[in-house]
């Protein structure tokens, strides 16, 4: 079942034909694509929209990405994808986020983890995390009553 205590954001996405491989189940790269799409939606949700990126001249960069698979997903199924905080990276320049991918019945289909940082596009250097992306800021979001009422976005 979906554990909502540490969920910062969630999105429901339908598995499309283009997301499937010759085995008729969701291809491994589609999990990564859907998780990336969910993380971008989350960034917009917390205020890191296109205008924010232009003004700050920062862009997220990925240092590590890994996925564990637990159950197949098939064309037409709904995937609920969460954004959660992962383990502390021990650095002010990176954060670990976990995307859990659930089937409609709550079965965990995959766990996708990324470690990301932010690059200053002018300096071409990795910089300290913006406030909106720090563990402390995001943990504070979890304690706010409004976070329990996250609106999921359905994407088909």
C-alpha positions as a Python dict, from the first residue, in 0.01 Angstrom:
ca = {
    (1, 'X'): (0, 0, 0),
    (2, 'X'): (101, 360, -53),
    (3, 'X'): (265, 506, 257),
    (4, 'X'): (171, 875, 266),
    (5, 'X'): (361, 993, 575),
    (6, 'X'): (672, 1100, 383),
    (7, 'X'): (512, 1179, 49),
    (8, 'X'): (592, 1531, -68),
    (9, 'X'): (398, 1499, -393),
    (10, 'X'): (225, 1240, -606),
    (11, 'X'): (104, 1212, -963),
    (12, 'X'): (-110, 956, -1142),
    (13, 'X'): (5, 865, -1492),
    (14, 'X'): (-146, 613, -1734),
    (15, 'X'): (95, 363, -1890),
    (16, 'X'): (84, 425, -2266),
    (17, 'X'): (159, 189, -2551),
    (18, 'X'): (481, 381, -2617),
    (19, 'X'): (588, 306, -2257),
    (20, 'X'): (587, -71, -2318),
    (21, 'X'): (846, -303, -2469),
    (22, 'X'): (839, -630, -2666),
    (23, 'X'): (752, -817, -2344),
    (24, 'X'): (429, -611, -2333),
    (25, 'X'): (516, -462, -1994),
    (26, 'X'): (643, -115, -1912),
    (27, 'X'): (1000, -75, -2037),
    (28, 'X'): (1267, 14, -1784),
    (29, 'X'): (1336, 358, -1931),
    (30, 'X'): (967, 451, -1907),
    (31, 'X'): (989, 423, -1527),
    (32, 'X'): (1274, 674, -1532),
    (33, 'X'): (1084, 905, -1769),
    (34, 'X'): (767, 899, -1556),
    (35, 'X'): (963, 960, -1237),
    (36, 'X'): (1147, 1254, -1396),
    (37, 'X'): (815, 1399, -1513),
    (38, 'X'): (676, 1366, -1160),
    (39, 'X'): (983, 1535, -1007),
    (40, 'X'): (954, 1828, -1251),
    (41, 'X'): (586, 1866, -1160),
    (42, 'X'): (690, 1864, -793),
    (43, 'X'): (950, 2135, -854),
    (44, 'X'): (682, 2349, -1017),
    (45, 'X'): (449, 2277, -725),
    (46, 'X'): (704, 2415, -474),
    (47, 'X'): (773, 2725, -685),
    (48, 'X'): (1059, 2615, -907),
    (49, 'X'): (879, 2694, -1231),
    (50, 'X'): (1019, 2820, -1560),
    (51, 'X'): (1032, 3179, -1434),
    (52, 'X'): (1223, 3068, -1121),
    (53, 'X'): (1479, 2877, -1329),
    (54, 'X'): (1531, 3175, -1562),
    (55, 'X'): (1566, 3422, -1275),
    (56, 'X'): (1801, 3205, -1066),
    (57, 'X'): (2004, 3083, -1365),
    (58, 'X'): (2017, 2742, -1196),
    (59, 'X'): (1934, 2401, -1336),
    (60, 'X'): (1909, 2060, -1167),
    (61, 'X'): (2172, 1800, -1258),
    (62, 'X'): (2170, 1431, -1179),
    (63, 'X'): (2462, 1255, -1011),
    (64, 'X'): (2311, 912, -954),
    (65, 'X'): (2002, 722, -1064),
    (66, 'X'): (1893, 368, -980),
    (67, 'X'): (1573, 166, -1003),
    (68, 'X'): (1455, -153, -836),
    (69, 'X'): (1161, -336, -996),
    (70, 'X'): (905, -537, -797),
    (71, 'X'): (596, -586, -1016),
    (72, 'X'): (515, -553, -1386),
    (73, 'X'): (300, -270, -1517),
    (74, 'X'): (105, -295, -1840),
    (75, 'X'): (-49, -65, -2100),
    (76, 'X'): (-358, 113, -1971),
    (77, 'X'): (-273, 72, -1603),
    (78, 'X'): (-254, 374, -1375),
    (79, 'X'): (76, 435, -1199),
    (80, 'X'): (81, 652, -888),
    (81, 'X'): (427, 803, -853),
    (82, 'X'): (541, 970, -533),
    (83, 'X'): (822, 1211, -456),
    (84, 'X'): (980, 1149, -115),
    (85, 'X'): (1300, 1247, 61),
    (86, 'X'): (1573, 987, 45),
    (87, 'X'): (1874, 945, 270),
    (88, 'X'): (2075, 1253, 362),
    (89, 'X'): (2365, 1287, 118),
    (90, 'X'): (2584, 1466, 372),
    (91, 'X'): (2638, 1754, 129),
    (92, 'X'): (2492, 2102, 96),
    (93, 'X'): (2518, 2056, -280),
    (94, 'X'): (2298, 1750, -331),
    (95, 'X'): (1974, 1589, -222),
    (96, 'X'): (1838, 1235, -259),
    (97, 'X'): (1481, 1191, -376),
    (98, 'X'): (1287, 866, -398),
    (99, 'X'): (1007, 799, -642),
    (100, 'X'): (790, 502, -552),
    (101, 'X'): (577, 372, -838),
    (102, 'X'): (253, 204, -729),
    (103, 'X'): (-4, 5, -921),
    (104, 'X'): (-370, 107, -880),
    (105, 'X'): (-420, -159, -609),
    (106, 'X'): (-133, -10, -404),
    (107, 'X'): (127, -272, -496),
    (108, 'X'): (478, -126, -514),
    (109, 'X'): (593, -176, -874),
    (110, 'X'): (927, 6, -856),
    (111, 'X'): (1149, 223, -639),
    (112, 'X'): (1351, 487, -824),
    (113, 'X'): (1618, 691, -643),
    (114, 'X'): (1811, 991, -767),
    (115, 'X'): (2078, 1216, -623),
    (116, 'X'): (2058, 1564, -773),
    (117, 'X'): (2233, 1895, -735),
    (118, 'X'): (2199, 2239, -891),
    (119, 'X'): (2431, 2392, -1146),
    (120, 'X'): (2485, 2764, -1188),
    (121, 'X'): (2451, 2794, -1565),
    (122, 'X'): (2671, 3103, -1583),
    (123, 'X'): (2957, 2962, -1374),
    (124, 'X'): (2904, 2603, -1497),
    (125, 'X'): (2964, 2488, -1138),
    (126, 'X'): (2763, 2290, -887),
    (127, 'X'): (2635, 2524, -615),
    (128, 'X'): (2475, 2495, -273),
    (129, 'X'): (2115, 2374, -294),
    (130, 'X'): (1854, 2647, -331),
    (131, 'X'): (1642, 2681, -15),
    (132, 'X'): (1338, 2524, -186),
    (133, 'X'): (1534, 2201, -248),
    (134, 'X'): (1698, 2150, 92),
    (135, 'X'): (1605, 1859, 317),
    (136, 'X'): (1522, 2100, 600),
    (137, 'X'): (1279, 2300, 388),
    (138, 'X'): (1113, 1989, 247),
    (139, 'X'): (1087, 1821, 589),
    (140, 'X'): (910, 2134, 714),
    (141, 'X'): (664, 2096, 426),
    (142, 'X'): (582, 1746, 551),
    (143, 'X'): (479, 1884, 889),
    (144, 'X'): (235, 2135, 740),
    (145, 'X'): (-130, 2024, 748),
    (146, 'X'): (-180, 2125, 384),
    (147, 'X'): (75, 1870, 266),
    (148, 'X'): (-157, 1587, 366),
    (149, 'X'): (-403, 1717, 108),
    (150, 'X'): (-177, 1719, -194),
    (151, 'X'): (-363, 1737, -516),
    (152, 'X'): (-253, 1467, -753),
    (153, 'X'): (-238, 1548, -1120),
    (154, 'X'): (-379, 1289, -1357),
    (155, 'X'): (-188, 1256, -1681),
    (156, 'X'): (-305, 1035, -1963),
}
